[in-house]
Coordinates of C-alpha atoms in Angstrom, one line a residue:
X1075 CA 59.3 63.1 65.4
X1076 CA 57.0 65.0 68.3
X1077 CA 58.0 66.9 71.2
X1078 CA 57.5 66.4 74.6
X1079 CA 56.2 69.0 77.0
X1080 CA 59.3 68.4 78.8
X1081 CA 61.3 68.7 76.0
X1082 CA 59.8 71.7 74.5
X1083 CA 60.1 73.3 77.8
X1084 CA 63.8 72.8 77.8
X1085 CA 64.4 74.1 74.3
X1086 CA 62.7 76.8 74.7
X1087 CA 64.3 77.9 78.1
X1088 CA 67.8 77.1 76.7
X1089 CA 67.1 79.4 73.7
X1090 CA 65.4 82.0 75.5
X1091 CA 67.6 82.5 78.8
X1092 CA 70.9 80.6 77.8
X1093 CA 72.1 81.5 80.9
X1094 CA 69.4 80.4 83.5
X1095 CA 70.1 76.8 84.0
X1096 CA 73.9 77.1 84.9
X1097 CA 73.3 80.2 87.0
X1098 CA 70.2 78.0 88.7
X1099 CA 72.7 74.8 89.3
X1100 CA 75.4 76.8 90.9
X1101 CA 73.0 79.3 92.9
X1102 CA 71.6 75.3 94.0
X1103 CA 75.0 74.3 94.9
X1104 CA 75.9 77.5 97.1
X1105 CA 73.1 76.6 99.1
X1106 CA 74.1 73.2 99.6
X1107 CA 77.6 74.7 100.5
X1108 CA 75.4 76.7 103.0
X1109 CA 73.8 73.9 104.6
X1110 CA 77.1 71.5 104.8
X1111 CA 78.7 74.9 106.7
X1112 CA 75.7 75.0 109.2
X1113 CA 76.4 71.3 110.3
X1114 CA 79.6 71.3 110.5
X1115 CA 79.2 74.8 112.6
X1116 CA 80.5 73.0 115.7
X1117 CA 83.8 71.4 114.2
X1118 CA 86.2 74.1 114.0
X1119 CA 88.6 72.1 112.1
X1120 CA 86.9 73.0 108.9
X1121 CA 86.2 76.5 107.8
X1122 CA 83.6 77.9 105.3
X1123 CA 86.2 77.9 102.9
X1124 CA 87.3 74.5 102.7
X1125 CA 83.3 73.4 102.9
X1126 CA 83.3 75.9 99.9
X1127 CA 86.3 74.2 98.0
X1128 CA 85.7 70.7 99.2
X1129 CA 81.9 71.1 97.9
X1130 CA 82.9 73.0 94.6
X1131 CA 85.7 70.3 94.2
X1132 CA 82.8 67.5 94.7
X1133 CA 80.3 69.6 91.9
X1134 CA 82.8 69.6 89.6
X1135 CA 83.7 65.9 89.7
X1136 CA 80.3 65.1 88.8
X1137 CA 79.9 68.1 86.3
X1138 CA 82.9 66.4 84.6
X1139 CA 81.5 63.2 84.8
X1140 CA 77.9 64.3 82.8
X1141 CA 80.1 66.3 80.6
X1142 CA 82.1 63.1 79.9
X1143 CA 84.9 65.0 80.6
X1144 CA 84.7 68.2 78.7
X1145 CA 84.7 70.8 81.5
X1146 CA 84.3 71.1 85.1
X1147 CA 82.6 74.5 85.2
X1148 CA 78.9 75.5 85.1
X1149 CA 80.0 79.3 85.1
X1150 CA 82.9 80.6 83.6
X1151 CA 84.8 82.8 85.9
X1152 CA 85.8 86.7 85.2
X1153 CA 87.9 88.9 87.1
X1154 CA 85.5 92.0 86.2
X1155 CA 83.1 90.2 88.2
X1156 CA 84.7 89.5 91.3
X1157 CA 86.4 93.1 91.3
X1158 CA 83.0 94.8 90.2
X1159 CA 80.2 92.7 92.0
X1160 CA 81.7 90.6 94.4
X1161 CA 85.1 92.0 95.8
X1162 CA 82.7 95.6 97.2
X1163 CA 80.6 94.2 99.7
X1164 CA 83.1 91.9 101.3
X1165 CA 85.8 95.1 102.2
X1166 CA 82.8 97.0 103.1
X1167 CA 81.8 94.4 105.9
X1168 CA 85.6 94.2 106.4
X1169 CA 85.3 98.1 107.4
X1170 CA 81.9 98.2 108.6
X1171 CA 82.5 96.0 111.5
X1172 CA 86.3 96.7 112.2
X1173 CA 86.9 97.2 116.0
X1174 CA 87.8 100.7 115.5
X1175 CA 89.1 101.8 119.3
X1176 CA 91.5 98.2 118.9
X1177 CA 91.9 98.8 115.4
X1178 CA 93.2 102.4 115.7
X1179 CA 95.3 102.0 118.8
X1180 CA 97.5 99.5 116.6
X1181 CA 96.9 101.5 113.5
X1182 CA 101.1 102.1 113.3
X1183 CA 101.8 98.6 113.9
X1184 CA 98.6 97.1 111.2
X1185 CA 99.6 99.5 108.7
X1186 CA 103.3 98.6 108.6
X1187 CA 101.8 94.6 108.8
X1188 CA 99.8 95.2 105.9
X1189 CA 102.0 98.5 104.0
X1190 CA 105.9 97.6 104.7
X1191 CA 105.2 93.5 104.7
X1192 CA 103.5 93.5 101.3
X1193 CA 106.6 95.7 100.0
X1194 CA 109.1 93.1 101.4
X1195 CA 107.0 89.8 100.5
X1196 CA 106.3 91.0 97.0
X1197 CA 110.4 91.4 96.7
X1198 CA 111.2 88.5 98.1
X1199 CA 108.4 86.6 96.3
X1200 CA 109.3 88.2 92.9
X1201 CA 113.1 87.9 92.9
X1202 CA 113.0 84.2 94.0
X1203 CA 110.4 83.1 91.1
X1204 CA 112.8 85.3 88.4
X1205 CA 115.9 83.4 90.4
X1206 CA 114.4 79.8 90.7
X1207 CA 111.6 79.3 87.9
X1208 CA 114.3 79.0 84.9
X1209 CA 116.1 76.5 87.2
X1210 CA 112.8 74.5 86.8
X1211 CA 113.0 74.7 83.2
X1212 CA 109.8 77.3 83.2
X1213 CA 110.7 80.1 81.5
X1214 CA 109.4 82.7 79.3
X1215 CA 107.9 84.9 81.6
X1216 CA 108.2 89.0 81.5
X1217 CA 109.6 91.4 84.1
X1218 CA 105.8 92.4 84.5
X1219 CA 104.6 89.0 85.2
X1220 CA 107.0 88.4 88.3
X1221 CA 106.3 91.9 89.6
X1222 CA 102.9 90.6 89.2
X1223 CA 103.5 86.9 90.8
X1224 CA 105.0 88.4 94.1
X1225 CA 102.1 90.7 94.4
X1226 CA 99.6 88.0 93.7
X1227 CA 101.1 85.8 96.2
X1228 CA 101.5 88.2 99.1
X1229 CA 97.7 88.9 99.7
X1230 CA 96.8 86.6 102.1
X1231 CA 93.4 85.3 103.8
X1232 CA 92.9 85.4 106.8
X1233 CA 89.3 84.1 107.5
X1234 CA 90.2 80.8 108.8
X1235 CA 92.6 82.0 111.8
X1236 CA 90.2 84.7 112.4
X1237 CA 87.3 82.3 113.0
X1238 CA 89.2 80.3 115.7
X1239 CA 90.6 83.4 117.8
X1240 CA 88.0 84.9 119.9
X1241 CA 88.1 88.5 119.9
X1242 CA 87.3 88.9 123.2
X1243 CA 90.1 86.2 125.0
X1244 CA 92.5 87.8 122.4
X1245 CA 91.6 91.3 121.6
X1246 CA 95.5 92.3 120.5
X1247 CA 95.8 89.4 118.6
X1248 CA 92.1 89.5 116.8
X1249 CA 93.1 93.2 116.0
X1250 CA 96.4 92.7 114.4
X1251 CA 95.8 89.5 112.3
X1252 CA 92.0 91.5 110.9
X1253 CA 93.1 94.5 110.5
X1254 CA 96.2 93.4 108.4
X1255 CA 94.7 91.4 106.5
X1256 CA 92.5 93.9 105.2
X1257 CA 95.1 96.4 104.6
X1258 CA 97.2 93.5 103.3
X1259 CA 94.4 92.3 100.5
X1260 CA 94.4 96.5 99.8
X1261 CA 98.0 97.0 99.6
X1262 CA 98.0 94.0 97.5
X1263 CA 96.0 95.2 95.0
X1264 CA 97.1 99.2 94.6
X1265 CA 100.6 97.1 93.8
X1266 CA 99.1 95.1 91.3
X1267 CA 97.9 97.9 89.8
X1268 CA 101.1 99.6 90.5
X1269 CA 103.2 97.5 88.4
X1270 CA 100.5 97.3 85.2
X1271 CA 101.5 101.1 84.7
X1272 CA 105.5 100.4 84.6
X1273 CA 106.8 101.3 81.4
X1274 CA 109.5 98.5 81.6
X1275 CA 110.9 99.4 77.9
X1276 CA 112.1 102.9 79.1
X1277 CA 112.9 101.2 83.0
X1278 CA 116.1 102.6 85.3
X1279 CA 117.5 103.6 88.3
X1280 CA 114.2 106.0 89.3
X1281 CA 111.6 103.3 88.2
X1282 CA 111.5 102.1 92.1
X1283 CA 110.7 105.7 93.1
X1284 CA 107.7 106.0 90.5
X1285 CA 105.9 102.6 91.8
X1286 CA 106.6 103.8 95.2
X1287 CA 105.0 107.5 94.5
X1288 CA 102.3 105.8 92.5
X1289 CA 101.5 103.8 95.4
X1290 CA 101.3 106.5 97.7
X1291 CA 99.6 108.4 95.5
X1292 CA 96.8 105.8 95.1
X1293 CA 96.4 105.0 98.8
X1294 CA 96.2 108.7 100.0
X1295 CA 93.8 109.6 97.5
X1296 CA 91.4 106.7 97.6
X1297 CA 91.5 106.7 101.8
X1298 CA 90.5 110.8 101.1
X1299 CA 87.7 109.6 98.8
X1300 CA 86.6 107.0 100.9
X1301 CA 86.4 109.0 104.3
X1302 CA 84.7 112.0 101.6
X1303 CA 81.7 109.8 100.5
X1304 CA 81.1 108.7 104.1
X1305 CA 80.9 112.2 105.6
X1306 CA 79.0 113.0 102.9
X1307 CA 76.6 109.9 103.7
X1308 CA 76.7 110.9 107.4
X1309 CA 76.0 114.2 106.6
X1310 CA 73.0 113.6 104.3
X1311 CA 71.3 110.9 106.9
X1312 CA 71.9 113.0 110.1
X1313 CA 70.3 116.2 108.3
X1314 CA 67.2 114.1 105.8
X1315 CA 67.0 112.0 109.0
X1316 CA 65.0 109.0 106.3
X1317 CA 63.9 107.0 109.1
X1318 CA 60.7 109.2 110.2
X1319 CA 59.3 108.2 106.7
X1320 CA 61.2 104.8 105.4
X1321 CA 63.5 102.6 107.6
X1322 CA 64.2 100.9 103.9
X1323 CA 65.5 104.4 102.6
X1324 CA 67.9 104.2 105.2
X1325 CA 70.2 101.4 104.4
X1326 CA 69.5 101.4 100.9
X1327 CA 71.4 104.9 100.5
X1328 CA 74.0 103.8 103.1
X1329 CA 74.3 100.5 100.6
X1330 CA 74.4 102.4 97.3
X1331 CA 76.8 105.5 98.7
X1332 CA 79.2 102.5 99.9
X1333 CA 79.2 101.0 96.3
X1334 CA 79.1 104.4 94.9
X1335 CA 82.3 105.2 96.1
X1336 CA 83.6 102.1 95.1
X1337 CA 82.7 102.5 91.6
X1338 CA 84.3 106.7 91.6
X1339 CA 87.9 105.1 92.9
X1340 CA 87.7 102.9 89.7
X1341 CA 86.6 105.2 87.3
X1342 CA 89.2 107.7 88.5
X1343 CA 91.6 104.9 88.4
X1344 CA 92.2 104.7 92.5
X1345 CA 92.1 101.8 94.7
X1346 CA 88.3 100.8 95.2
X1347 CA 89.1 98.5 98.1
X1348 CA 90.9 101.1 100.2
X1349 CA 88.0 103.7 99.6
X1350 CA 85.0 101.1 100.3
X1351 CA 86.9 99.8 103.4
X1352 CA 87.3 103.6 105.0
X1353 CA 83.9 104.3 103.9
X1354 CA 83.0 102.0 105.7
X1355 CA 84.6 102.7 109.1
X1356 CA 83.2 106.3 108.5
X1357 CA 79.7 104.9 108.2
X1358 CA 80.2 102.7 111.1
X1359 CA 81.6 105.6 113.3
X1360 CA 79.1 108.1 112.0
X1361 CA 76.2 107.5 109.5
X1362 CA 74.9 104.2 111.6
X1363 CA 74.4 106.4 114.5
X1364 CA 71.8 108.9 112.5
X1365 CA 69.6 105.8 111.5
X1366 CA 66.6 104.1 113.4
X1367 CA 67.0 101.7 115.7
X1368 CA 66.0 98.5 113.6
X1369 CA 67.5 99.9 111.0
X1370 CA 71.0 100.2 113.2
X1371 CA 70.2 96.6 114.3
X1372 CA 69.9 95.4 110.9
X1373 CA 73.3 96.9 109.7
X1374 CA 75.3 96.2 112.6
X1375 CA 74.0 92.7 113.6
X1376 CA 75.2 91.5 110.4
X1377 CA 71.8 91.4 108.8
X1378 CA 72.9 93.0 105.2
X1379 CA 76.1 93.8 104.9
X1380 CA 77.9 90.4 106.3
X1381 CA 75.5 88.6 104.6
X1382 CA 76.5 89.9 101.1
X1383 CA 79.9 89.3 102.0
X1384 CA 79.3 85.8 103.6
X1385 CA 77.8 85.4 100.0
X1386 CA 80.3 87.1 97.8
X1387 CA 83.3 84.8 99.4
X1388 CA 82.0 81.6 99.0
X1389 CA 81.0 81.9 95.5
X1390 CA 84.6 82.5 95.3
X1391 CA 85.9 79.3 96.8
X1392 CA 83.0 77.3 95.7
X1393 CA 84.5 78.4 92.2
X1394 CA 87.9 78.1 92.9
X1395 CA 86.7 73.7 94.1
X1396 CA 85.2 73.7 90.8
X1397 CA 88.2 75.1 88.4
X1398 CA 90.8 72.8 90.3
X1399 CA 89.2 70.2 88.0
X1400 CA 89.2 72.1 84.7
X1401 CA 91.1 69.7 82.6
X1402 CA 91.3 73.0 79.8
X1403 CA 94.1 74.9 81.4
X1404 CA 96.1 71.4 82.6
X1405 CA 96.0 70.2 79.1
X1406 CA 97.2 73.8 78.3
X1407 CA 99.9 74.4 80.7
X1408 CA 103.1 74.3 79.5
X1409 CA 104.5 72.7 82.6
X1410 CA 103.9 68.6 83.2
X1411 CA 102.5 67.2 86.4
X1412 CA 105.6 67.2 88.2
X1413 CA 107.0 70.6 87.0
X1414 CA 103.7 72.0 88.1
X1415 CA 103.8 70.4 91.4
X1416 CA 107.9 72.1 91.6
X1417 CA 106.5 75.3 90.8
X1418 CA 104.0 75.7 92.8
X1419 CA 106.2 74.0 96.1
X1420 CA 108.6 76.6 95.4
X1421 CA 106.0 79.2 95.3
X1422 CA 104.6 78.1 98.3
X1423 CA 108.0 78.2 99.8
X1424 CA 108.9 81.9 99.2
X1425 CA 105.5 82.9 100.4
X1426 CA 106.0 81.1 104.0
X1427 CA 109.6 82.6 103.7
X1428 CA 108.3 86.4 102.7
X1429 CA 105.7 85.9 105.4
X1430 CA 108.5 85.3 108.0
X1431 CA 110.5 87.9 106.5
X1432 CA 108.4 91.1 107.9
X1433 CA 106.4 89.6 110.6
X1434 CA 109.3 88.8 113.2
X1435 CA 111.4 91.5 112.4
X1436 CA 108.0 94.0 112.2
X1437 CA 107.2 92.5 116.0
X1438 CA 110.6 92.9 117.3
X1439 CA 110.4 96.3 116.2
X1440 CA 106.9 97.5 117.1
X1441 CA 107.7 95.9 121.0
X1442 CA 111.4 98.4 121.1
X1443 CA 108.8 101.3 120.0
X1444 CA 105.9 100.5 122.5
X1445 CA 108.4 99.8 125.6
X1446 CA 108.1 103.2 127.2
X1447 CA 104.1 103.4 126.8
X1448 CA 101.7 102.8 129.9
X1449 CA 100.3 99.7 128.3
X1450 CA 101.2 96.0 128.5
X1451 CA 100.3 94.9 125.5
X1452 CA 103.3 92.9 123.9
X1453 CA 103.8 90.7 121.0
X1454 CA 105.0 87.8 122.4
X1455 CA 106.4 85.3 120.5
X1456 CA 103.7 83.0 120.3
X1457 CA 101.4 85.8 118.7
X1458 CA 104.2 86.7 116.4
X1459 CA 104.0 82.8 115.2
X1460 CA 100.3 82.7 114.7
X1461 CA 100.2 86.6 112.6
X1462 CA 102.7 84.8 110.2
X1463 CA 100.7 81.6 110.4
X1464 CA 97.3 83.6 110.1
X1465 CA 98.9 85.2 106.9
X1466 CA 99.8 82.1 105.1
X1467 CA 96.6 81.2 103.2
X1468 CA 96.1 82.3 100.1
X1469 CA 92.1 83.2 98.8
X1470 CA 90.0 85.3 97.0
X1471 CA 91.9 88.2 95.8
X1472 CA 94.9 85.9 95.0
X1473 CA 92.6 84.4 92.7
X1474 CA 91.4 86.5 90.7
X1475 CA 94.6 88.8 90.8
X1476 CA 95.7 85.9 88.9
X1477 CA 92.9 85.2 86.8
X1478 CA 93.0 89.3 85.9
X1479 CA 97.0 89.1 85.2
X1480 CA 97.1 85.5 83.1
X1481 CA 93.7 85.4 81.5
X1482 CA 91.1 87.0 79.6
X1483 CA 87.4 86.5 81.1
X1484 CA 88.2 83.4 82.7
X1485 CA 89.7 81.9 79.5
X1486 CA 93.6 81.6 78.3
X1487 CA 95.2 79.5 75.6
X1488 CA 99.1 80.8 76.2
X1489 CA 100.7 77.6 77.8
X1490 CA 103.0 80.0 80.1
X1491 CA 99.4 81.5 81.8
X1492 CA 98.0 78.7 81.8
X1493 CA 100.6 77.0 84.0
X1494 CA 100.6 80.3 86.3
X1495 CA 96.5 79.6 86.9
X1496 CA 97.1 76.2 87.5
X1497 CA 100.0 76.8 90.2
X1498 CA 98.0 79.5 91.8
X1499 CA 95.0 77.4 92.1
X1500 CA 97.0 75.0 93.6
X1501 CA 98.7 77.1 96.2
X1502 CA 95.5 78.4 97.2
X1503 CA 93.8 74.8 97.5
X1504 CA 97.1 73.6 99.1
X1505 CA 97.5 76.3 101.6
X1506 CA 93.8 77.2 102.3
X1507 CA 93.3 73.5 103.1
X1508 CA 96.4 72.1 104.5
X1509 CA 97.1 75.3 107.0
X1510 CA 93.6 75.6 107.5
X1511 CA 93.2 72.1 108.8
X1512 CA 96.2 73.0 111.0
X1513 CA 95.2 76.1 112.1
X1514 CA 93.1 75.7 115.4
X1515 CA 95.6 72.9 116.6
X1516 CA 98.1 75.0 116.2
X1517 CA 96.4 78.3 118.2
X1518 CA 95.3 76.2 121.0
X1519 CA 98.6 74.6 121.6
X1520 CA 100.0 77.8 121.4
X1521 CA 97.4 79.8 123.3
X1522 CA 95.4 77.4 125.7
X1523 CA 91.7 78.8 126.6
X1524 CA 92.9 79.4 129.8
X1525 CA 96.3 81.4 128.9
X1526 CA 93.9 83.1 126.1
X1527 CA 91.4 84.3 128.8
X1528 CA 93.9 85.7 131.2
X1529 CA 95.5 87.5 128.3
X1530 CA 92.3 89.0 127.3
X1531 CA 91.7 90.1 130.9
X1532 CA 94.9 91.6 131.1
X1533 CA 94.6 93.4 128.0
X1534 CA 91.5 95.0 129.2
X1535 CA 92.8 96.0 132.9
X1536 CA 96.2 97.7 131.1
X1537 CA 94.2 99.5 128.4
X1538 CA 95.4 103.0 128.7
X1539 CA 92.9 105.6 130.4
X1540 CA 94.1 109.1 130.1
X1541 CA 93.5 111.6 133.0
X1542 CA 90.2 113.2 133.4
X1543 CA 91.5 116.7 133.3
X1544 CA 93.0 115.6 130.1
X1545 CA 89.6 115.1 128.2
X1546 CA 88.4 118.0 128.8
X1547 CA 91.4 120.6 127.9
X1548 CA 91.6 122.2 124.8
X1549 CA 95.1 121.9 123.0
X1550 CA 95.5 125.9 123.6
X1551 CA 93.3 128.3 125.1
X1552 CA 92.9 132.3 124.2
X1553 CA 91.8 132.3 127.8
X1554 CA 95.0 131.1 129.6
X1555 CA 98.3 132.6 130.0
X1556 CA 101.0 132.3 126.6
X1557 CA 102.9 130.1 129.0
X1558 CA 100.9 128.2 130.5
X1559 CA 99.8 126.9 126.7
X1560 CA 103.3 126.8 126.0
X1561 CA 104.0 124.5 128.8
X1562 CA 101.1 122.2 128.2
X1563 CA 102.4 122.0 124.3
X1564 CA 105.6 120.9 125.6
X1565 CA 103.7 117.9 127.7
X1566 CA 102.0 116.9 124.7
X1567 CA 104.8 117.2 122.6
X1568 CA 106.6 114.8 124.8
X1569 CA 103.8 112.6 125.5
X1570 CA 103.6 112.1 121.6
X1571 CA 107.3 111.2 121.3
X1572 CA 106.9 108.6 124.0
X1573 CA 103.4 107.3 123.2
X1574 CA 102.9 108.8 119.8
X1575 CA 99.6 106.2 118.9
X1576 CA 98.2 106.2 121.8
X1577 CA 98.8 110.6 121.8
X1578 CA 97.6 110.7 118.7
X1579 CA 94.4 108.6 119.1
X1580 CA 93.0 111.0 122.3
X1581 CA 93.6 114.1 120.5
X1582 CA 91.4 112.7 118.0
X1583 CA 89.1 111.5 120.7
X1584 CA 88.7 115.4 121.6
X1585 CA 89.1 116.5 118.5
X1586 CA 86.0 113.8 117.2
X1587 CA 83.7 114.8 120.3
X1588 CA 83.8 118.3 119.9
X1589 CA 83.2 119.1 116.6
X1590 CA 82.9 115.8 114.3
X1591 CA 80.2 114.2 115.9
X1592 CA 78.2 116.7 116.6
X1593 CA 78.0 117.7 112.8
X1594 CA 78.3 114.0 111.3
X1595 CA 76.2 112.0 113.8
X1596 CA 77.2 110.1 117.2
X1597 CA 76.5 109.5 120.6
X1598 CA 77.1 111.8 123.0
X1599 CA 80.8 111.4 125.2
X1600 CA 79.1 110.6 128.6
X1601 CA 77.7 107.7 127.0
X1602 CA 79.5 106.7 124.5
X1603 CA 80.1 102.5 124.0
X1604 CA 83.1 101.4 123.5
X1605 CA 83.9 101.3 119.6

C-alpha cells in the first residue's frame, strides 16, 4: 500500500522528534490561554489562573475525547521540571520587583506571616489529617507523609488577591499579602525538605529541635548565598560596566547569575527559592542601577523577567486543568468518589482553619508591638480578613510539592498516592476557583474604592520621616566627646526598643548610602526614588 506525502511526513516526524507534536499542541494551547486572558483583561472576576485551569480543563476534555478515553495529558508532568526550569524565574520576578522600602518596613511582621504561620498551619494541618483521615476509612499513610501533607497544604497563592488590590490605594495591605506569600511558598518548601531528612525510625523527644535547627540552618544559609551572588553580580556590572559594548551582555549575566545561584543552593542541598528571591532584591537594589538605561527599562518594566514568570505559572495551571481529567490516577486511587470528595473537604477545612489560626492572632500581636511607633499604619480587622482570605488558595508549589512527595515523574501506581494527587488537585481546583471567583466581591465590600483610597493617602501622609540631623550622623564619632556618643547610643538604643523596624531600617539606610552603594552601584541619596 503507498504513502502519502502527508503521511510520510508524519511518520517520519513522530520517529524523528517523538516529542515535537505534544510539546507543539500544548505550546499552541498556552497561547490560546494567552489570548482568552487578554479579553477577559477587564473582568476582574476571573484571574489568569482560572483562564489557565478552565482552558487546560477544556483541552483535556477534548484530548480525552480523540484519545477515546485513554488519557487527558499531551505532556506528562515532573516535579524536576517545575523545581528546575519553571519554579526559578517566577521567585526571581517575585524578588526582582518586591517593593523593597514597604517590604522591609513590615519585614518583622511578613517574616512571622510567612515563618511562624507556616510552622503553625503545617501542625495544625498535619495532626488533623493523622486525627481525621482513618475516621474516613483512608489509611495507610506514614508519619512522613502527613508531615509532608501539612506542608504541602500550607503554601498558598496569592496571585489572585494580589491582582485585585491596588498597591497604590493599599500599599500596607499589597505589602503584607506579597511579601508573605513569597516567604510563605519559601518557608513551605525548606519544610518540605525539612521533614524528607527525618530519620523517623530512630525519632524522640529532640526530633522537633533538629527540623527546627535544620530549618534555620537552611534559610540562613541560602538568604547568605543569595545576597552573595548578587553582590557579586552588582559588583562585576558596576566595575565591567557591559553596557558601553553590549546592552544584551547586560541582562543575560544578570539572568544567568540569578539562575546560577539557584542551581548552587541545590547542589549544596539549600533552599533555591529563598536564595533566587534575595538575589533578586539585591539585583534590584544594586546591579539594575549599574546597567544602561534600556537595558534598566527592559528589566524593570517587566520586559524579561515577568514575562518568564507570567510564562512559567500558567503552564502550571494550564497543566493542573488538564490532569483534573486524568482518568489514570482516579481509576488508581484507593478512595471512591465520595471518600475522595470527604478527603479533600476535610483538607480544605484544616487549611481555612490553620490559615485563621496564625493570621488573627499574628495581627493582634504585630498591632500591641507597633502601638508606640510614630506611624498609623494598623491592621484593622478588615485587612486581617482579606490576609487570611488572600492566603487560602492553593497553586503551583502545592502542586508539585505533591506531585514530588506521592509520585515519580508525574507517574504513580500506589492507590494511597494516588488518592493524595487526586485530593490535592482538587483542593487546588476547588479553592483557586471557588475563592478566586469570590475574591474581588469580597475586597470591595470590605474595602470600597473610596475607603481604599483614603487609606492609601493616609498611609502615605503617616509614613515615618526621621529627622534631618538624623541622616546625616554617624552612630559614633572619634571626633566628639565619649559622652556625647554615649548619650546618643542611649537614644538609639531606646528608639530601637520602641520602634525596633522602623530603627533598624534607617540605620541601614545610612549604613547602605555610605558605603554599600557606593561600592555595589546606586543612585546617589539626594536623589534617590523611592524603592
Amino acid at each position: 500500500m503507498g504513502v502519502g506525502l502527508t503521511e510520510f511526513l508524519s511518520i517520519e516526524l513522530a520517529t524523528e522528534h517523538p516529542q515535537v507534536i505534544p510539546i507543539s499542541v500544548f505550546i499552541a494551547i498556552l497561547c490560546l490561554c494567552f489570548v482568552i486572558g487578554h479579553l477577559l483583561e477587564e473582568n476582574r472576576w476571573v484571574n489568569e489562573s482560572i483562564t489557565a485551569i478552565l482552558v487546560g480543563a477544556a483541552s483535556g476534555t477534548v484530548i480525552l475525547l480523540i484519545s477515546k478515553g485513554k488519557s487527558s495529558h499531551i505532556l506528562v508532568f515532573d516535579e524536576e521540571l517545575f523545581f528546575i526550569y519553571l519554579l526559578p524565574p517566577i521567585i526571581f520576578n517575585a524578588g526582582f520587583q518586591v517593593r523593597k522600602k514597604k517590604f522591609f518596613h513590615n519585614f518583622l511582621t511578613i517574616m512571622s506571616f510567612g515563618v511562624i504561620g507556616v510552622f503553625i498551619s503545617t501542625t495544625i494541618i498535619s495532626f488533623g489529617t493523622w486525627w481525621l483521615f482513618p475516621k474516613l476509612g483512608f489509611e495507610g499513610l506514614t508519619a512522613r507523609d502527613y508531615l509532608a501533607i501539612g506542608t504541602i497544604f500550607s503554601s498558598t497563592d496569592t496571585v489572585c488577591t494580589l491582582q485585585i488590590l491596588h498597591q497604590d490605594e493599599t500599599p500596607l495591605l499589597y505589602s503584607l499579602v506579597f511579601g508573605e506569600g513569597v516567604v510563605n511558598d519559601a518557608t513551605s518548601v525548606v519544610l518540605f525538605n525539612a521533614v524528607q531528612k527525618i530519620h523517623f525510625e530512630s525519632i524522640n523527644g529532640l526530633t522537633a529541635l533538629r527540623v527546627f535547627g535544620n530549618f534555620l540552618y537552611l534559610f540562613a544559609t541560602s538568604t547568605v548565598l543569595g545576597i552573595g551572588v548578587g553582590l557579586v553580580t552588582s559588583f562585576v556590572l558596576k566595575a565591567l560596566y557591559f553596557g558601553r559594548h553590549s546592552t544584551t551582555r547586560e541582562l543575560a549575566i544578570m539572568v544567568l547569575m540569578a539562575y546560577l545561584s539557584y542551581m548552587l543552593a541545590e547542589l549544596f542541598s539549600l533552599s533555591g527559592i529563598l536564595t533566587v528571591f534575595f538575589c533578586g532584591v539585591l539585583m534590584s537594589h544594586y546591579a539594575s542601577y549599574n546597567v544602561t538605561e534600556s537595558s534598566r527599562i527592559t528589566s524593570r518594566q517587566l520586559h524579561v523577567f515577568a514575562m518568564l514568570s507570567f510564562i512559567a505559572e500558567t503552564f502550571i495551571f494550564l497543566y493542573v486543568g488538564t490532569d483534573a481529567l486524568d482518568f489514570t490516577k482516579w481509576k488508581t486511587s484507593s478512595l471512591s468518589v465520595a471518600g475522595t470528595l470527604e478527603v479533600s473537604s476535610v483538607i480544605t477545612a484544616l487549611v481555612l482553619l490553620g490559615r485563621a489560626a496564625f493570621v488573627f492572632p499574628l495581627s493582634v500581636l504585630t498591632n500591641f508591638m507597633n502601638r508606640n511607633t510614630q506611624r498609623s499604619e494598623t491592621i484593622t480587622f478588615k485587612h486581617q480578613v482579606i490576609i487570611w482570605w488572600a492566603g487560602l488558595m492553593r497553586g503551583a508549589v502545592s502542586i508539585a510539592l505533591a506531585f514530588k512527595q506521592f509520585t515519580f515523574s508525574g507517574v504513580t501506581l500506589d492507590p494511597l498516592n494516588a488518592a493524595m494527587v487526586t485530593n490535592t488537585t482538587i483542593v487546588v481546583l476547588f479553592t483557586t476557583l471557588v475563592f478566586g471567583f469570590l475574591t474581588k466581591p469580597l475586597v470591595n465590600y470590605l474595602l470600597p474604592h473610596d475607603e481604599s483610597h483614603n487609606t492609601g493617602n493616609r498611609d502615605k501622609q503617616s509614613a515615618p520621616g526621621s529627622p534631618k540631623e538624623d541622616a546625616t550622623l554617624p552612630l559614633l564619632s572619634f571626633d566628639e566627646s565619649t559622652s556625647t556618643n554615649l548619650s546618643r547610643a542611649k537614644d538609639s538604643l531606646t528608639l530601637l526598643i520602641e520602634q525596633p523596624v522602623y530603627t533598624i531600617h534607617r540605620y541601614w539606610r545610612k549604613f547602605d548610602d555610605t558605603y554599600m552603594r557606593p561600592v555595589f552601584g546606586g543612585p546617589r541619596p539626594a536623589n534617590q526614588p523611592e524603592c
